[in-house]
Amino acid sequence: MPDHLPRRQVLRTAGALGLGAAAAGALQSTAGAAPEARVAAMGSHHGRLQIRKDPFGTTPEGVKVDVYTFTNGRVTISMLTWGATIQRVETPDRRGRTKNISLGFDNLPDYAALSPYFGATVGRYGNRIAKGKFTLDGQSYQIPINNGENALHGGTIGFDKKVWKAKVVQTDKAVGVAFTYVSPDGEMGFPGDLTSTVSYTLDKQDNLRIDYLATVAGKPTVINLTNHVYFNLTGEGTGSIDGTVLQLNAPSYTPVDAGLIPTGEIAPVAGTPFDFTKATAIGKRIRDDHPQLVIGRGYDHNFVLGGKPDGDGVRFAARFWEPEDGRTVTVHTSQPGAQFYTGNFLDASFQGIGNKSYRQGDAFAFETQHFPDSPNQPNFPSTTLRPGQTYTSTTIYTFDTK
Ligand code: GLA
């Protein structure tokens, strides 16, 4: 593990020792629960690592959706089979008060109708493809347009709107779920039968590790999988993230045109509001007179990460620190880039999981990824996946306090 990962404090406050109230409720004894809810012996021989499964809802087509809740006794994550979605992330603040810091909903219809990708696993191609068009080995493909004149996050019905198969992963070191989705050739216009398995595991050191693995059969394709969790480190629904401090390992970024498609330029951040190489509050320069901040309505840009993944396959990408409550989220990734998005399109038009509406700038997302529109940008790292090749990537979110 790289040495940038925050070290755990040895002493915990009393509040942090046990589960938060919500987590304790979610993980209460499964003795009376239906057999399918007892997916794993709760805390039997895995220390404090526990997982359970509960019904969450049914799609209009009659497909059942489950919620898996897993914990290490300090951090508790809930994930839906709908979109392999992170629904809740409960972490203690520096005084041991546990809150959900991730935006979401408490019901399936809201996810299906309203969600701007809250916590979802995004595919087959996360972020934008200009006009939804690309050419691969001389063949032209058209993805349905769903964002201005472009295709966003895999087209109109992306992986975020699919019910994934789930398999519990439990070792003595970590607990979580491996989600699998098979996308047939031609779905959303993409070529090739793509099998994706994304495993989300929480370890005892408060690392949520996301391992992506995919193979394609029949035809080559393009792929860009990510997760679109939105965080507010003082708790979802608590207002602006302007005060959250960000340090970003990104010497450059990819400026965009009015449709948020990269111009192809890889621009240095030095001397611009995009320079977070030194820890800076997100809101400090977000209203500055910079054309890219106007186009993005804030930050909605792909950052080009510095350095190379080390022996563990990942490198430090970013650390978010909330001075008020002390929560930090540190991100390591194998990916070359990350879309840093400051919730610019949240407009208070619905209530989230805590019955609070979300307004512009009430959360941030950090979508580790290949660069947007790579299929049309020859100078960007390739997103082509061919039969016989295996796509892998890893991103680790570490939850701590400071
Ligand atoms: C990504 C995009 C944003 C926005 C969100 C979802 O972050 O870059 O422009 O579309 O997804 O609302």
Tab-separated table of C-alpha atoms and ligand atoms in Angstrom:
chain	number	residue	atom	x	y	z
A	1	MET	CA	0.000	0.000	0.000
A	2	PRO	CA	1.440	3.447	-0.838
A	3	ASP	CA	2.576	5.468	2.141
A	4	HIS	CA	0.119	8.270	1.430
A	5	LEU	CA	-2.713	6.261	2.926
A	6	PRO	CA	-3.721	7.868	6.204
A	7	ARG	CA	-2.580	5.994	9.272
A	8	ARG	CA	-5.325	4.793	11.579
A	9	GLN	CA	-5.476	6.409	14.952
A	10	VAL	CA	-4.866	3.817	17.627
A	11	LEU	CA	-7.270	5.339	20.103
A	12	ARG	CA	-10.878	5.731	19.131
A	13	THR	CA	-13.504	7.778	20.875
A	14	ALA	CA	-16.245	5.828	22.600
A	15	GLY	CA	-18.734	6.717	19.877
A	16	ALA	CA	-16.505	5.344	17.169
A	17	LEU	CA	-16.018	2.006	18.878
A	18	GLY	CA	-19.523	0.790	18.217
A	19	LEU	CA	-21.715	1.118	15.198
A	20	GLY	CA	-23.641	4.330	14.637
A	21	ALA	CA	-27.320	4.067	15.470
A	22	ALA	CA	-28.367	3.570	11.856
A	23	ALA	CA	-25.658	1.009	11.210
A	24	ALA	CA	-26.472	-0.919	14.356
A	25	GLY	CA	-30.107	-0.992	13.303
A	26	ALA	CA	-29.216	-2.114	9.817
A	27	LEU	CA	-27.085	-4.932	11.132
A	28	GLN	CA	-29.209	-6.135	14.008
A	29	SER	CA	-29.559	-9.889	14.420
A	30	THR	CA	-30.768	-11.667	11.304
A	31	ALA	CA	-32.198	-14.534	13.367
A	32	GLY	CA	-35.786	-13.655	12.526
A	33	ALA	CA	-35.055	-12.658	8.958
A	34	ALA	CA	-35.935	-14.623	5.849
A	35	PRO	CA	-33.345	-17.284	4.955
A	36	GLU	CA	-32.080	-15.268	1.994
A	37	ALA	CA	-31.329	-12.372	4.334
A	38	ARG	CA	-28.904	-14.494	6.294
A	39	VAL	CA	-26.212	-14.304	3.640
A	40	ALA	CA	-23.344	-14.542	6.061
A	41	ALA	CA	-22.889	-15.398	9.692
A	42	MET	CA	-22.927	-12.013	11.340
A	43	GLY	CA	-19.547	-11.418	12.867
A	44	SER	CA	-18.891	-15.094	13.479
A	45	HIS	CA	-15.232	-15.627	12.704
A	46	HIS	CA	-14.413	-12.460	10.834
A	47	GLY	CA	-13.886	-10.090	13.725
A	48	ARG	CA	-16.056	-7.091	13.136
A	49	LEU	CA	-16.531	-7.625	9.409
A	50	GLN	CA	-20.208	-8.259	8.782
A	51	ILE	CA	-22.596	-8.286	5.856
A	52	ARG	CA	-26.305	-8.742	5.343
A	53	LYS	CA	-28.753	-8.658	2.477
A	54	ASP	CA	-32.281	-7.233	2.454
A	55	PRO	CA	-34.923	-6.691	-0.219
A	56	PHE	CA	-34.923	-3.118	-1.565
A	57	GLY	CA	-37.614	-3.143	-4.235
A	58	THR	CA	-38.843	-4.568	-7.518
A	59	THR	CA	-38.430	-3.037	-10.973
A	60	PRO	CA	-41.532	-2.441	-13.148
A	61	GLU	CA	-40.402	-5.565	-15.075
A	62	GLY	CA	-40.652	-7.589	-11.857
A	63	VAL	CA	-36.925	-7.963	-11.155
A	64	LYS	CA	-36.076	-7.975	-7.453
A	65	VAL	CA	-33.461	-5.527	-6.205
A	66	ASP	CA	-31.490	-6.132	-3.002
A	67	VAL	CA	-29.497	-3.948	-0.674
A	68	TYR	CA	-26.293	-5.344	0.829
A	69	THR	CA	-24.995	-3.691	3.977
A	70	PHE	CA	-21.449	-4.386	5.094
A	71	THR	CA	-19.419	-2.989	7.921
A	72	ASN	CA	-16.097	-3.217	9.718
A	73	GLY	CA	-17.647	-1.848	12.900
A	74	ARG	CA	-16.629	1.709	12.085
A	75	VAL	CA	-17.502	2.331	8.435
A	76	THR	CA	-20.772	0.935	7.050
A	77	ILE	CA	-21.595	0.774	3.331
A	78	SER	CA	-24.936	-0.069	1.738
A	79	MET	CA	-25.020	-1.120	-1.903
A	80	LEU	CA	-27.877	-1.906	-4.250
A	81	THR	CA	-27.943	-4.500	-7.007
A	82	TRP	CA	-29.639	-1.711	-9.017
A	83	GLY	CA	-26.702	-0.104	-10.847
A	84	ALA	CA	-24.238	-1.706	-8.400
A	85	THR	CA	-24.953	1.492	-6.515
A	86	ILE	CA	-23.389	2.808	-3.325
A	87	GLN	CA	-26.506	3.905	-1.443
A	88	ARG	CA	-25.041	4.891	1.949
A	89	VAL	CA	-21.567	5.448	3.369
A	90	GLU	CA	-21.650	5.886	7.118
A	91	THR	CA	-18.464	7.121	8.725
A	92	PRO	CA	-17.659	8.725	12.077
A	93	ASP	CA	-16.449	12.317	12.304
A	94	ARG	CA	-13.504	13.279	14.505
A	95	ARG	CA	-15.753	13.141	17.599
A	96	GLY	CA	-17.064	9.709	16.669
A	97	ARG	CA	-20.487	10.843	15.443
A	98	THR	CA	-21.508	8.615	12.570
A	99	LYS	CA	-23.415	10.018	9.564
A	100	ASN	CA	-24.212	9.022	6.018
A	101	ILE	CA	-21.917	11.102	3.784
A	102	SER	CA	-23.172	9.862	0.407
A	103	LEU	CA	-26.110	11.240	-1.594
A	104	GLY	CA	-28.876	8.818	-2.505
A	105	PHE	CA	-32.478	7.724	-2.071
A	106	ASP	CA	-34.339	5.363	0.252
A	107	ASN	CA	-36.429	3.783	-2.529
A	108	LEU	CA	-36.029	2.220	-5.963
A	109	PRO	CA	-38.539	4.363	-7.935
A	110	ASP	CA	-36.557	7.515	-7.072
A	111	TYR	CA	-33.310	5.876	-8.230
A	112	ALA	CA	-34.978	4.859	-11.489
A	113	ALA	CA	-36.668	8.207	-12.157
A	114	LEU	CA	-34.512	10.911	-10.617
A	115	SER	CA	-30.969	9.838	-9.900
A	116	PRO	CA	-28.099	11.816	-11.427
A	117	TYR	CA	-25.989	8.644	-11.106
A	118	PHE	CA	-25.864	8.801	-7.285
A	119	GLY	CA	-23.315	6.160	-6.223
A	120	ALA	CA	-23.801	4.179	-9.428
A	121	THR	CA	-21.370	1.979	-11.274
A	122	VAL	CA	-21.226	3.722	-14.625
A	123	GLY	CA	-20.671	2.000	-18.003
A	124	ARG	CA	-20.092	0.819	-20.622
A	125	TYR	CA	-18.457	4.179	-21.255
A	126	GLY	CA	-18.401	6.597	-18.307
A	127	ASN	CA	-18.380	10.316	-19.192
A	128	ARG	CA	-18.993	11.762	-22.661
A	129	ILE	CA	-18.590	10.560	-26.228
A	130	ALA	CA	-18.931	13.454	-28.684
A	131	LYS	CA	-22.240	13.207	-30.554
A	132	GLY	CA	-22.365	9.586	-29.364
A	133	LYS	CA	-20.253	8.571	-32.379
A	134	PHE	CA	-16.981	6.747	-32.727
A	135	THR	CA	-15.169	4.513	-35.192
A	136	LEU	CA	-13.350	1.316	-34.242
A	137	ASP	CA	-11.448	-0.807	-36.782
A	138	GLY	CA	-13.203	1.098	-39.568
A	139	GLN	CA	-16.715	0.434	-38.224
A	140	SER	CA	-18.878	3.382	-37.121
A	141	TYR	CA	-21.003	3.180	-34.001
A	142	GLN	CA	-23.761	5.406	-32.642
A	143	ILE	CA	-24.613	5.601	-28.945
A	144	PRO	CA	-27.986	7.192	-28.022
A	145	ILE	CA	-27.644	10.911	-27.251
A	146	ASN	CA	-28.633	11.853	-23.702
A	147	ASN	CA	-26.654	14.987	-22.802
A	148	GLY	CA	-27.050	17.954	-25.144
A	149	GLU	CA	-25.759	16.591	-28.442
A	150	ASN	CA	-23.515	14.017	-26.763
A	151	ALA	CA	-23.730	10.587	-25.130
A	152	LEU	CA	-23.077	10.558	-21.370
A	153	HIS	CA	-22.346	7.620	-19.050
A	154	GLY	CA	-23.118	4.860	-21.546
A	155	GLY	CA	-26.227	6.289	-23.216
A	156	THR	CA	-29.891	6.470	-22.228
A	157	ILE	CA	-29.926	3.149	-20.340
A	158	GLY	CA	-26.429	2.659	-18.982
A	159	PHE	CA	-25.082	0.157	-16.456
A	160	ASP	CA	-26.397	2.436	-13.678
A	161	LYS	CA	-29.942	1.369	-14.640
A	162	LYS	CA	-29.312	-2.383	-14.782
A	163	VAL	CA	-29.830	-4.959	-12.054
A	164	TRP	CA	-26.460	-6.613	-11.413
A	165	LYS	CA	-25.879	-10.138	-10.094
A	166	ALA	CA	-24.320	-10.037	-6.638
A	167	LYS	CA	-21.965	-12.397	-4.844
A	168	VAL	CA	-20.800	-11.852	-1.278
A	169	VAL	CA	-17.041	-11.561	-0.850
A	170	GLN	CA	-15.836	-12.308	2.652
A	171	THR	CA	-12.306	-13.033	3.827
A	172	ASP	CA	-10.630	-12.480	7.184
A	173	LYS	CA	-9.395	-9.127	5.846
A	174	ALA	CA	-12.344	-7.637	3.971
A	175	VAL	CA	-16.039	-7.900	3.268
A	176	GLY	CA	-18.212	-6.759	0.391
A	177	VAL	CA	-19.925	-7.688	-2.828
A	178	ALA	CA	-18.812	-8.597	-6.352
A	179	PHE	CA	-21.361	-7.377	-8.907
A	180	THR	CA	-21.544	-8.793	-12.438
A	181	TYR	CA	-23.388	-7.497	-15.472
A	182	VAL	CA	-23.320	-8.944	-18.987
A	183	SER	CA	-23.996	-6.341	-21.659
A	184	PRO	CA	-24.873	-7.919	-25.009
A	185	ASP	CA	-23.408	-6.889	-28.352
A	186	GLY	CA	-25.286	-3.842	-29.635
A	187	GLU	CA	-26.687	-2.720	-26.282
A	188	MET	CA	-26.725	1.090	-26.349
A	189	GLY	CA	-25.002	0.775	-29.719
A	190	PHE	CA	-21.731	-0.606	-28.341
A	191	PRO	CA	-20.061	-3.559	-30.077
A	192	GLY	CA	-19.191	-6.869	-28.394
A	193	ASP	CA	-20.599	-8.935	-25.533
A	194	LEU	CA	-19.071	-7.322	-22.467
A	195	THR	CA	-18.902	-9.091	-19.100
A	196	SER	CA	-18.035	-6.734	-16.246
A	197	THR	CA	-17.408	-7.692	-12.632
A	198	VAL	CA	-16.950	-4.886	-10.141
A	199	SER	CA	-16.093	-5.858	-6.620
A	200	TYR	CA	-16.539	-3.472	-3.701
A	201	THR	CA	-14.791	-4.556	-0.501
A	202	LEU	CA	-14.285	-2.839	2.833
A	203	ASP	CA	-11.289	-3.821	4.970
A	204	LYS	CA	-10.492	-3.306	8.646
A	205	GLN	CA	-8.403	-0.217	7.824
A	206	ASP	CA	-11.452	1.636	6.407
A	207	ASN	CA	-10.434	1.217	2.768
A	208	LEU	CA	-13.308	0.742	0.328
A	209	ARG	CA	-11.611	-0.963	-2.575
A	210	ILE	CA	-13.217	-1.120	-6.018
A	211	ASP	CA	-11.772	-3.662	-8.457
A	212	TYR	CA	-13.068	-3.539	-12.015
A	213	LEU	CA	-12.607	-6.473	-14.380
A	214	ALA	CA	-14.062	-6.920	-17.849
A	215	THR	CA	-13.704	-8.999	-20.973
A	216	VAL	CA	-15.338	-8.694	-24.364
A	217	ALA	CA	-16.351	-11.436	-26.795
A	218	GLY	CA	-17.160	-11.336	-30.489
A	219	LYS	CA	-16.000	-7.813	-31.348
A	220	PRO	CA	-13.657	-5.192	-29.917
A	221	THR	CA	-15.311	-2.437	-27.887
A	222	VAL	CA	-14.561	0.716	-25.913
A	223	ILE	CA	-14.830	0.727	-22.138
A	224	ASN	CA	-14.605	3.269	-19.322
A	225	LEU	CA	-16.051	2.026	-16.029
A	226	THR	CA	-16.258	4.245	-12.964
A	227	ASN	CA	-18.295	4.882	-9.841
A	228	HIS	CA	-20.268	8.095	-9.417
A	229	VAL	CA	-20.575	8.365	-5.629
A	230	TYR	CA	-21.331	11.907	-4.431
A	231	PHE	CA	-19.920	12.899	-1.052
A	232	ASN	CA	-20.689	15.638	1.407
A	233	LEU	CA	-18.273	15.124	4.289
A	234	THR	CA	-20.441	16.875	6.881
A	235	GLY	CA	-23.287	14.511	5.942
A	236	GLU	CA	-25.555	14.288	2.898
A	237	GLY	CA	-28.084	17.089	2.801
A	238	THR	CA	-26.050	19.405	5.066
A	239	GLY	CA	-25.365	22.090	2.467
A	240	SER	CA	-22.399	23.386	0.523
A	241	ILE	CA	-19.064	21.610	0.093
A	242	ASP	CA	-17.314	24.955	-0.584
A	243	GLY	CA	-15.314	24.610	2.629
A	244	THR	CA	-14.055	21.094	1.947
A	245	VAL	CA	-10.314	21.182	1.305
A	246	LEU	CA	-8.951	19.287	-1.691
A	247	GLN	CA	-5.469	18.168	-2.521
A	248	LEU	CA	-5.226	16.738	-6.022
A	249	ASN	CA	-2.307	14.939	-7.602
A	250	ALA	CA	-2.991	16.474	-11.000
A	251	PRO	CA	-0.478	18.716	-12.796
A	252	SER	CA	-2.865	19.120	-15.745
A	253	TYR	CA	-6.446	18.798	-16.861
A	254	THR	CA	-8.392	18.470	-20.095
A	255	PRO	CA	-10.252	21.731	-20.974
A	256	VAL	CA	-13.637	21.299	-22.631
A	257	ASP	CA	-15.883	22.939	-25.218
A	258	ALA	CA	-19.386	24.218	-24.462
A	259	GLY	CA	-20.753	20.636	-24.551
A	260	LEU	CA	-18.126	19.498	-21.996
A	261	ILE	CA	-16.222	17.534	-24.662
A	262	PRO	CA	-12.417	17.796	-24.282
A	263	THR	CA	-10.777	20.057	-26.850
A	264	GLY	CA	-7.860	17.601	-26.970
A	265	GLU	CA	-5.545	19.934	-25.110
A	266	ILE	CA	-3.784	18.756	-21.962
A	267	ALA	CA	-3.416	22.031	-20.083
A	268	PRO	CA	-1.212	22.669	-17.061
A	269	VAL	CA	-3.154	23.676	-13.934
A	270	ALA	CA	-0.400	26.013	-12.686
A	271	GLY	CA	-1.644	29.558	-12.153
A	272	THR	CA	-5.320	28.605	-12.656
A	273	PRO	CA	-8.255	27.792	-10.315
A	274	PHE	CA	-7.670	24.174	-11.373
A	275	ASP	CA	-4.450	23.961	-9.380
A	276	PHE	CA	-5.184	21.845	-6.296
A	277	THR	CA	-1.672	20.442	-6.066
A	278	LYS	CA	-1.535	22.357	-2.774
A	279	ALA	CA	-4.518	21.683	-0.514
A	280	THR	CA	-7.138	24.407	-1.180
A	281	ALA	CA	-10.802	24.827	-0.250
A	282	ILE	CA	-13.012	23.763	-3.166
A	283	GLY	CA	-15.032	26.995	-2.988
A	284	LYS	CA	-12.059	29.342	-2.816
A	285	ARG	CA	-11.809	29.952	-6.571
A	286	ILE	CA	-14.952	28.251	-7.902
A	287	ARG	CA	-16.518	31.664	-8.725
A	288	ASP	CA	-13.355	33.034	-10.375
A	289	ASP	CA	-13.390	34.611	-13.798
A	290	HIS	CA	-12.116	31.597	-15.756
A	291	PRO	CA	-13.825	30.500	-18.983
A	292	GLN	CA	-13.627	26.805	-18.027
A	293	LEU	CA	-15.441	27.443	-14.741
A	294	VAL	CA	-18.197	29.194	-16.676
A	295	ILE	CA	-18.565	26.311	-19.137
A	296	GLY	CA	-18.606	23.777	-16.298
A	297	ARG	CA	-20.756	25.915	-13.966
A	298	GLY	CA	-18.020	25.104	-11.478
A	299	TYR	CA	-15.682	22.140	-11.625
A	300	ASP	CA	-16.800	19.416	-14.019
A	301	HIS	CA	-13.481	18.462	-15.552
A	302	ASN	CA	-11.202	15.531	-16.108
A	303	PHE	CA	-7.910	15.898	-14.264
A	304	VAL	CA	-4.802	14.159	-15.559
A	305	LEU	CA	-3.274	12.393	-12.590
A	306	GLY	CA	0.422	12.736	-11.869
A	307	GLY	CA	2.917	9.924	-11.451
A	308	LYS	CA	2.367	6.290	-12.242
A	309	PRO	CA	0.688	3.504	-10.288
A	310	ASP	CA	3.270	1.848	-8.006
A	311	GLY	CA	3.812	-1.788	-7.057
A	312	ASP	CA	0.288	-2.016	-5.613
A	313	GLY	CA	-1.136	-0.899	-8.953
A	314	VAL	CA	-2.510	2.397	-7.599
A	315	ARG	CA	-1.192	5.856	-6.764
A	316	PHE	CA	-2.351	8.779	-4.665
A	317	ALA	CA	-4.978	10.772	-6.591
A	318	ALA	CA	-6.759	13.066	-4.136
A	319	ARG	CA	-7.566	13.824	-0.546
A	320	PHE	CA	-10.732	15.624	0.537
A	321	TRP	CA	-10.756	17.042	4.064
A	322	GLU	CA	-13.679	18.674	5.821
A	323	PRO	CA	-12.287	21.009	8.523
A	324	GLU	CA	-15.648	21.280	10.308
A	325	ASP	CA	-16.153	17.614	11.159
A	326	GLY	CA	-12.676	16.329	10.375
A	327	ARG	CA	-13.701	13.650	7.916
A	328	THR	CA	-11.251	12.853	5.134
A	329	VAL	CA	-11.634	10.741	2.025
A	330	THR	CA	-8.398	9.780	0.305
A	331	VAL	CA	-8.482	8.310	-3.190
A	332	HIS	CA	-5.865	6.051	-4.776
A	333	THR	CA	-6.353	4.747	-8.281
A	334	SER	CA	-4.788	2.922	-11.196
A	335	GLN	CA	-6.698	5.122	-13.646
A	336	PRO	CA	-4.993	7.900	-15.619
A	337	GLY	CA	-7.677	10.504	-14.844
A	338	ALA	CA	-10.591	11.561	-12.668
A	339	GLN	CA	-13.640	13.736	-13.321
A	340	PHE	CA	-13.932	16.185	-10.440
A	341	TYR	CA	-17.545	17.364	-10.385
A	342	THR	CA	-18.967	19.804	-7.828
A	343	GLY	CA	-22.637	18.856	-8.142
A	344	ASN	CA	-23.274	21.782	-10.489
A	345	PHE	CA	-26.526	20.391	-11.853
A	346	LEU	CA	-28.138	19.642	-8.484
A	347	ASP	CA	-31.085	22.017	-8.329
A	348	ALA	CA	-33.163	21.106	-5.270
A	349	SER	CA	-35.815	19.528	-7.490
A	350	PHE	CA	-36.216	16.470	-5.244
A	351	GLN	CA	-35.506	15.212	-1.747
A	352	GLY	CA	-32.804	12.647	-1.080
A	353	ILE	CA	-32.413	9.858	1.444
A	354	GLY	CA	-32.553	12.159	4.488
A	355	ASN	CA	-35.572	14.131	3.157
A	356	LYS	CA	-33.370	17.103	2.333
A	357	SER	CA	-33.128	18.593	-1.134
A	358	TYR	CA	-29.724	18.873	-2.761
A	359	ARG	CA	-28.728	22.248	-4.197
A	360	GLN	CA	-25.941	23.203	-6.565
A	361	GLY	CA	-22.570	22.586	-4.914
A	362	ASP	CA	-23.955	20.410	-2.108
A	363	ALA	CA	-21.685	17.468	-2.990
A	364	PHE	CA	-18.657	16.475	-4.993
A	365	ALA	CA	-17.924	13.428	-7.115
A	366	PHE	CA	-14.500	12.154	-8.048
A	367	GLU	CA	-14.969	9.710	-10.893
A	368	THR	CA	-11.681	7.899	-11.517
A	369	GLN	CA	-11.570	7.076	-15.209
A	370	HIS	CA	-9.985	7.242	-18.622
A	371	PHE	CA	-10.354	10.641	-20.239
A	372	PRO	CA	-13.734	11.664	-21.688
A	373	ASP	CA	-14.308	11.086	-25.395
A	374	SER	CA	-11.141	8.959	-25.676
A	375	PRO	CA	-12.548	6.954	-28.626
A	376	ASN	CA	-12.364	10.198	-30.669
A	377	GLN	CA	-9.156	11.613	-29.203
A	378	PRO	CA	-6.052	9.917	-30.613
A	379	ASN	CA	-3.704	11.622	-28.126
A	380	PHE	CA	-5.551	10.262	-25.066
A	381	PRO	CA	-4.769	6.833	-23.558
A	382	SER	CA	-6.740	4.171	-25.418
A	383	THR	CA	-10.062	2.803	-24.112
A	384	THR	CA	-10.236	-0.024	-26.667
A	385	LEU	CA	-10.768	-3.541	-25.293
A	386	ARG	CA	-10.309	-6.493	-27.631
A	387	PRO	CA	-11.397	-10.112	-27.321
A	388	GLY	CA	-8.703	-11.999	-25.421
A	389	GLN	CA	-7.666	-8.923	-23.410
A	390	THR	CA	-8.704	-8.276	-19.821
A	391	TYR	CA	-9.643	-4.813	-18.605
A	392	THR	CA	-8.745	-4.168	-14.977
A	393	SER	CA	-8.657	-1.094	-12.797
A	394	THR	CA	-8.670	-0.359	-9.093
A	395	THR	CA	-9.767	2.609	-7.012
A	396	ILE	CA	-9.522	2.812	-3.225
A	397	TYR	CA	-11.439	5.290	-1.050
A	398	THR	CA	-10.018	5.560	2.468
A	399	PHE	CA	-12.203	7.074	5.205
A	400	ASP	CA	-10.440	8.770	8.107
A	401	THR	CA	-10.546	11.873	10.293
A	402	LYS	CA	-8.051	14.639	10.882
B	1	GLA	C1	-20.667	13.703	-14.613
B	1	GLA	C2	-20.695	14.766	-15.631
B	1	GLA	C3	-21.533	15.901	-15.166
B	1	GLA	C4	-22.922	15.437	-14.798
B	1	GLA	C5	-22.839	14.286	-13.826
B	1	GLA	C6	-24.172	13.648	-13.600
B	1	GLA	O1	-19.990	14.134	-13.499
B	1	GLA	O2	-19.407	15.211	-15.993
B	1	GLA	O3	-21.587	16.893	-16.153
B	1	GLA	O4	-23.592	15.029	-15.948
B	1	GLA	O5	-21.986	13.282	-14.319
B	1	GLA	O6	-25.163	14.577	-13.303
